[in-house]
């Protein structure tokens, strides 16, 4: 990090230094660094931002979380808002408009030129979770008959305001994508080379309706910095850049982790107590219902437990081990689905593998717990009952942990969302049924 | 995707088409696409690769997983290996050598020029999880007194073999980093502009010992494509590029998700049954020990359960709800720690928040379960006992889910690794103690 002042110094510099010095200094500062200052000094937000040029404010808004964008934008007069909106990139503007109500959105759209507004309205019409929903429409397109030198001069004239120009897209007269020339190809070839000589025609393009998570996997696979988005006629619509994709992948990962842990997607460390309660209570109530289901299985066997009270002592082990084994499998499966590692090709092999794992780990844990059960109750039947129940329970756990995410995926429900509750309920119910059921069958040998 | 053949066609094209056609075609193909073919046709690996040029094979090895790299490299004669190694990038070569035994590594080092070998030996000396461990040493450095045109010509002569040239780093005569000029700045400025006029001196650099996960967060924050790595004297050592960082972040996320789910980091969907058993059994045994701990608490109260057998029926609800509430909190905390959202500044506020959440959700669930307990047992004391136990249990759960990840982090243990087992053990033990303890205290009102 090379800011040569600490955050407090930087804040007072932004507020009090002569404006020409501020303008000169921020030329080389990333907007996100100013966003940090603004976030920590909400009271001074207007005073700080009003000293900055409009294109830089647009840059800060581009970096802000979607909910913050509107808050920052509305710090300014209508007129200034208009100028800032003009400087914002189309994808960030679309994100902002997407969360506003119609009245607010129309106000901002009214600030734009007819042409710009039409462009943004079209972007808004795409599903925000698809390639078209995340693409930007600012990009450099060139023609095959240009030379390297002509292209460089064209860039000198036009590229200043375009965020990412590391790939230049070659299109024909009907906007169809012909190929790509990277900026590297451009600068490492002689000035008089033709674009048609250095074009890469095998450009990997993204269909506009592709899901954003899949777009993320394409970027991870190829390591590209930008990728073009095309419609069904291979016409170039826009570009997706790697920094947007990183944010998407981070958010998708957070979503998966949160869902696996049973909290709502949007819960934030910085949120209020009541927001967290709202995020968690519904899930706890779902879990309460399923826990009651498991309990009612136990309730069916109260007669047996009354005769052999040690069964109650071993119940937490049965449910705990089943839950853990099921969670292990579902973790592997849910992550494998998210990364695209599990496919129709290997699904059968993985099922048999999980069966095998359930049997082997069940046998290992079953033998240990048999011995413990025998020692605790001084009864060999008790040991055999808990041991067999454990093996059966662990096999059910791994198979359930495998099947449930796949079934949810088939039903178009995110496997991360609901797998855990189904798997643990199923293993609890089956575990108690096996354990207490077997105990009831052999109760005369247990007392 | 624009490969104009399917995978089988592509494979037979690679194997059987005239070699000049193959060479022409692959010029515009990403090496990862050939890697896909090679992975699915292990028998033909030598035949396919032997038709490709050495720099392209180096590109394929660069894209391969670390374990695959050696497998591919050793398909070739010693002499050809030498040529391929020369074309590999220093960071990928270091990854490869890092997993080989000394004899294998020395064999490959012997293939390199003395200068190259020294460079790679130095890279190997860095901790592989730090910025220095993931950086590449191929980059473009320029001087302040060059013009844009001179720089472009310099790039035309030298940049061909360097993977990523989107940022040009300006250094002084002592290799100290003075600033950065992006390729975009270069091509959007006039040919006669001086580098000193367009340099950005506020370059964000990475200290060489920074942990790779933190490096990932810097990239996420700034959205840069490359970042320079410097030593303590601000001398430029190498660069990290965003595509390497994406892979690191993906692997760190998978690691966190796997650890939270209680499976070993390296377990893969494609692995064998025994690999999975090895990944999971140790963790299941740890869980067995902790489950026995929870069970022994229940064992202490067998006398009470014998008198009031419905206590056994409600036990799964107590442990289930405590476990879920604890898991929710620890999910939020572990993810917050991974994303750097939890800091010393807000830690106290978050603790009080979790206490509040525990109390409110505990009260809500407690009231419901009280009523259910009363209806099941037709005894008001039973309802009160299970209700109070539930409130206490949920408060303990949220506080434990908050504290344990932080304590583990303080002890330099990954919070994702062991939090879940500690939290669920603690909530099970406390939950049973509260519930069965209270029941024992008021047992005369329960029978």
XYZ file of C-alpha atoms in Angstrom, chain A residues 1-4 7 25 27-30 32-33 36 40 63 148-149 152-153 155-167 177-179 182-191 198-207 210 216-225 234 242-243 245-247 249-251 253-264 267-274 276-277 279-281 283-285 287-289 291-292 294-296 298-303 305-307 309-317 319-321 324-325 327-329 331-333 335-337 339 341-342 345-346 349-350 352-354 356-357 360-361 364-365 368-369 372 376-377 390 394 398 424 428 432, chain B residues 1-4 7 25 27-30 32-33 36 40 63 148-149 152-153 155-167 177-179 182-191 198-207 210 216-225 234 242-243 245-247 249-251 253-264 267-274 276-277 279-281 283-285 287-289 291-292 294-296 298-303 305-307 309-317 319-321 324-325 327-329 331-333 335-337 339 341-342 345-346 349-350 352-354 356-357 360-361 364-365 368-369 372 376-377 390 394 398 424 428 432:
340
model
C 0.000 0.000 0.000
C 1.503 3.324 -0.880
C -0.830 6.018 0.344
C 1.699 8.278 2.015
C -6.617 7.506 7.038
C -3.327 13.912 -5.765
C -5.509 11.486 -10.132
C -3.439 8.519 -9.082
C -5.631 7.212 -6.277
C -8.063 4.354 -6.725
C -12.099 2.565 -3.616
C -9.589 4.220 -1.264
C -13.142 3.643 2.479
C -15.922 5.688 7.939
C -17.018 0.716 -6.506
C -2.015 -1.632 -35.932
C -1.041 2.034 -36.166
C -3.455 2.707 -31.802
C -4.429 6.191 -32.998
C -7.492 4.180 -29.135
C -5.668 7.428 -28.372
C -8.777 9.306 -29.480
C -11.547 7.195 -28.030
C -10.397 4.860 -25.293
C -9.812 7.342 -22.471
C -13.269 6.861 -20.950
C -13.527 3.127 -21.407
C -12.598 1.210 -18.322
C -11.152 -1.905 -19.874
C -9.565 -2.031 -23.288
C -7.326 -5.067 -22.925
C -9.247 -6.940 -25.573
C -18.161 -10.946 -33.715
C -15.279 -12.060 -35.984
C -12.533 -12.387 -33.403
C -5.576 -8.355 -27.395
C -3.903 -5.087 -26.553
C -0.758 -7.164 -26.119
C -0.997 -8.449 -29.708
C -1.491 -4.875 -30.799
C 1.583 -3.488 -29.092
C 3.867 -6.408 -29.910
C 3.165 -6.275 -33.649
C 4.611 -3.841 -36.157
C 2.689 -0.635 -36.847
C -3.176 -10.676 -36.124
C -6.816 -11.454 -35.312
C -7.604 -14.489 -33.199
C -10.785 -15.839 -34.799
C -11.320 -18.533 -32.148
C -12.596 -16.099 -29.552
C -14.445 -17.724 -26.669
C -17.729 -15.844 -26.376
C -20.495 -16.020 -23.793
C -24.139 -16.514 -24.831
C -25.665 -17.864 -19.559
C -17.451 -17.151 -13.452
C -16.313 -20.727 -14.115
C -15.409 -19.822 -17.714
C -13.215 -17.000 -16.439
C -11.612 -19.334 -13.882
C -10.959 -21.893 -16.588
C -9.459 -19.608 -19.222
C -7.953 -16.869 -17.078
C -9.158 -14.205 -19.513
C -9.481 -10.593 -18.430
C -23.384 -13.933 -32.680
C -12.753 -10.231 -14.618
C -13.091 -7.812 -11.685
C -16.644 -11.748 -12.054
C -14.463 -11.923 -8.943
C -17.110 -10.078 -6.976
C -17.830 -15.501 -7.401
C -17.145 -14.113 -3.920
C -20.831 -13.382 -3.398
C -19.357 -18.442 -2.329
C -20.634 -16.421 0.613
C -24.175 -17.368 -0.379
C -23.280 -21.082 -0.474
C -21.473 -20.961 2.879
C -24.319 -19.018 4.502
C -26.969 -21.338 3.080
C -25.080 -24.432 4.222
C -24.889 -22.862 7.682
C -28.601 -22.028 7.742
C -28.535 -18.232 7.578
C -30.118 -15.966 4.966
C -26.967 -11.386 6.561
C -24.028 -9.114 7.273
C -21.685 -8.771 10.232
C -22.469 -5.056 10.163
C -26.262 -5.561 10.248
C -28.551 -4.991 13.235
C -29.710 -7.583 15.782
C -33.231 -7.618 14.371
C -30.034 -11.181 12.048
C -33.058 -12.485 13.940
C -32.385 -13.987 8.847
C -32.142 -16.864 11.296
C -35.470 -17.385 13.077
C -34.636 -21.385 9.623
C -34.632 -22.237 13.327
C -38.382 -22.794 13.183
C -35.381 -26.977 12.241
C -37.701 -27.060 15.239
C -40.376 -28.766 13.167
C -36.471 -31.853 15.409
C -40.006 -32.498 16.636
C -37.204 -36.847 15.146
C -38.434 -36.540 18.740
C -41.754 -38.111 17.889
C -38.224 -41.342 20.105
C -41.649 -40.796 21.690
C -42.892 -43.989 19.987
C -40.312 -45.955 21.943
C -40.792 -44.432 25.416
C -41.901 -47.839 26.646
C -36.546 -46.531 27.043
C -38.401 -46.872 30.351
C -37.149 -50.471 30.543
C -32.774 -46.207 30.226
C -29.204 -46.421 28.814
C -30.768 -46.216 25.364
C -31.347 -42.503 26.129
C -27.680 -42.109 27.008
C -26.573 -43.461 23.617
C -29.121 -41.497 21.564
C -26.912 -38.378 21.141
C -24.158 -40.572 19.674
C -27.904 -38.800 15.940
C -24.576 -36.977 16.154
C -22.641 -39.483 14.052
C -21.840 -35.651 10.773
C -21.455 -38.379 8.165
C -22.937 -33.414 6.399
C -19.553 -34.613 5.133
C -21.078 -36.158 2.044
C -20.494 -30.792 1.683
C -18.498 -32.643 -0.964
C -21.527 -32.958 -3.247
C -19.287 -27.952 -3.543
C -18.762 -30.401 -6.403
C -22.025 -29.232 -7.982
C -17.673 -26.143 -9.209
C -17.116 -31.350 -10.917
C -20.148 -33.614 -10.586
C -20.955 -38.960 -16.395
C -19.622 -39.667 -12.921
C -19.610 -43.911 -9.677
C -19.893 -41.289 -6.910
C -21.348 -46.297 -5.205
C -18.345 -44.565 -3.686
C -20.519 -42.905 -1.037
C -18.761 -47.742 0.206
C -17.628 -44.875 2.428
C -16.507 -48.677 5.812
C -16.746 -45.704 8.186
C -15.267 -48.681 11.969
C -17.400 -46.441 14.177
C -15.912 -48.925 18.535
C -19.397 -48.020 19.755
C -18.367 -49.055 24.448
C -21.404 -49.406 29.671
C -24.400 -51.706 29.892
C -24.607 -47.275 13.684
C -23.976 -44.182 8.502
C -23.867 -40.945 3.130
C -29.991 -34.247 9.356
C -32.053 -38.491 12.933
C -33.540 -43.465 16.077
C -17.547 -21.294 -27.123
C -16.331 -21.247 -30.673
C -14.408 -24.435 -31.234
C -15.947 -25.427 -34.558
C -14.398 -32.986 -28.597
C -5.250 -24.136 -35.891
C -2.304 -20.812 -32.718
C -5.657 -19.396 -31.695
C -6.711 -22.086 -29.247
C -6.340 -21.725 -25.487
C -6.703 -25.346 -21.488
C -8.929 -26.633 -24.301
C -9.391 -31.002 -21.562
C -10.167 -37.404 -21.287
C -2.775 -24.690 -17.027
C 5.607 6.242 -25.269
C 6.908 5.394 -28.716
C 5.944 0.571 -27.639
C 8.969 -0.394 -29.740
C 7.423 -4.030 -26.159
C 7.387 -5.075 -29.818
C 10.891 -6.472 -29.346
C 10.637 -8.071 -25.920
C 7.090 -8.656 -24.772
C 6.139 -11.584 -27.002
C 7.054 -14.236 -24.428
C 5.705 -12.473 -21.373
C 2.262 -13.640 -20.399
C 0.872 -10.482 -18.945
C 2.003 -7.005 -19.906
C -1.047 -4.970 -18.964
C 0.896 -3.067 -16.358
C 9.541 0.628 -7.787
C 8.694 4.214 -8.792
C 5.240 3.665 -10.235
C -0.861 0.686 -17.625
C -0.836 -0.518 -21.186
C -4.021 1.510 -21.558
C -2.224 4.696 -20.482
C 0.483 3.839 -22.962
C -1.804 3.425 -25.947
C -4.080 6.352 -25.137
C -1.208 8.854 -24.890
C 0.655 10.484 -27.743
C 3.802 8.793 -29.038
C 2.072 9.541 -17.528
C 3.408 7.492 -14.600
C 1.090 6.721 -11.685
C 3.385 6.993 -8.668
C 0.734 5.790 -6.191
C 1.038 2.179 -7.232
C -0.451 -0.264 -4.733
C 2.277 -2.838 -4.111
C 2.236 -6.097 -2.171
C 4.866 -6.836 0.514
C 1.828 -11.096 2.627
C -6.709 -12.160 -2.985
C -8.676 -9.619 -0.969
C -6.515 -6.778 -2.334
C -7.311 -7.886 -5.865
C -11.016 -8.128 -5.019
C -10.934 -4.659 -3.504
C -9.092 -2.848 -6.280
C -10.044 -4.926 -9.303
C -6.492 -4.724 -10.658
C -5.244 -7.207 -13.243
C 10.638 -1.453 -2.145
C -5.491 -11.861 -11.361
C -5.985 -15.286 -12.956
C -5.477 -15.077 -7.671
C -8.865 -16.375 -8.848
C -7.625 -19.918 -8.552
C -9.513 -17.685 -3.911
C -11.481 -20.625 -5.332
C -9.237 -23.094 -3.548
C -13.233 -21.086 -0.550
C -13.366 -24.816 -1.220
C -11.043 -25.345 1.735
C -13.289 -23.285 4.029
C -16.456 -25.048 2.885
C -14.834 -28.476 3.242
C -13.438 -27.676 6.677
C -16.784 -26.342 7.889
C -18.362 -29.579 6.652
C -15.746 -31.739 8.371
C -13.871 -33.199 5.397
C -10.179 -32.873 4.575
C -10.910 -34.540 -0.914
C -12.056 -34.639 -4.512
C -15.201 -35.933 -6.167
C -12.919 -37.818 -8.558
C -10.919 -39.483 -5.754
C -11.162 -43.118 -4.659
C -13.310 -44.537 -1.863
C -10.292 -45.116 0.366
C -12.449 -40.307 1.025
C -12.433 -42.666 4.000
C -10.321 -37.783 4.592
C -13.392 -38.357 6.733
C -12.764 -41.071 9.290
C -12.966 -36.340 11.756
C -15.747 -38.833 12.512
C -13.629 -40.278 15.321
C -16.850 -36.360 16.620
C -17.389 -39.732 18.241
C -15.258 -38.689 21.195
C -20.526 -37.254 21.165
C -19.471 -39.634 23.938
C -22.293 -35.301 25.480
C -23.696 -38.781 26.119
C -21.864 -39.060 29.408
C -26.962 -37.717 29.745
C -25.620 -40.793 31.556
C -25.292 -38.739 34.741
C -29.045 -38.186 34.682
C -30.230 -41.727 33.926
C -31.967 -41.773 37.331
C -34.848 -40.082 32.911
C -35.985 -43.382 34.451
C -38.581 -41.421 36.440
C -39.049 -40.889 30.367
C -40.419 -38.012 28.215
C -37.191 -36.175 28.933
C -35.559 -38.600 26.472
C -38.156 -37.717 23.863
C -37.318 -34.009 24.080
C -33.537 -34.457 24.146
C -33.127 -34.397 20.317
C -34.908 -31.035 20.213
C -29.390 -30.668 21.107
C -30.702 -30.019 17.591
C -31.720 -26.427 18.245
C -28.298 -25.133 14.681
C -28.169 -21.799 16.480
C -23.777 -23.221 13.538
C -25.594 -20.141 12.271
C -23.441 -17.815 14.341
C -21.005 -19.519 9.830
C -21.421 -15.761 9.911
C -18.281 -15.299 12.020
C -17.061 -16.109 6.732
C -16.740 -12.616 8.212
C -13.187 -13.450 9.343
C -13.583 -11.738 4.155
C -15.313 -7.961 7.772
C -14.768 -8.704 11.462
C -13.164 -2.337 15.940
C -16.508 -4.090 15.743
C -20.594 -4.799 19.096
C -20.927 -8.168 17.319
C -23.519 -8.079 22.149
C -25.483 -8.541 18.954
C -25.042 -12.333 19.117
C -29.228 -10.408 21.766
C -29.942 -12.798 18.897
C -34.604 -13.276 21.217
C -34.525 -16.466 19.139
C -39.260 -17.434 20.601
C -38.301 -21.096 20.298
C -43.170 -22.711 21.394
C -41.407 -25.689 22.944
C -45.512 -28.383 23.227
C -47.146 -33.729 25.589
C -46.572 -34.335 29.296
C -34.015 -23.800 25.499
C -29.613 -20.802 22.550
C -24.725 -17.966 19.826
C -21.757 -28.499 18.726
C -24.801 -30.459 23.420
C -28.261 -31.506 28.287
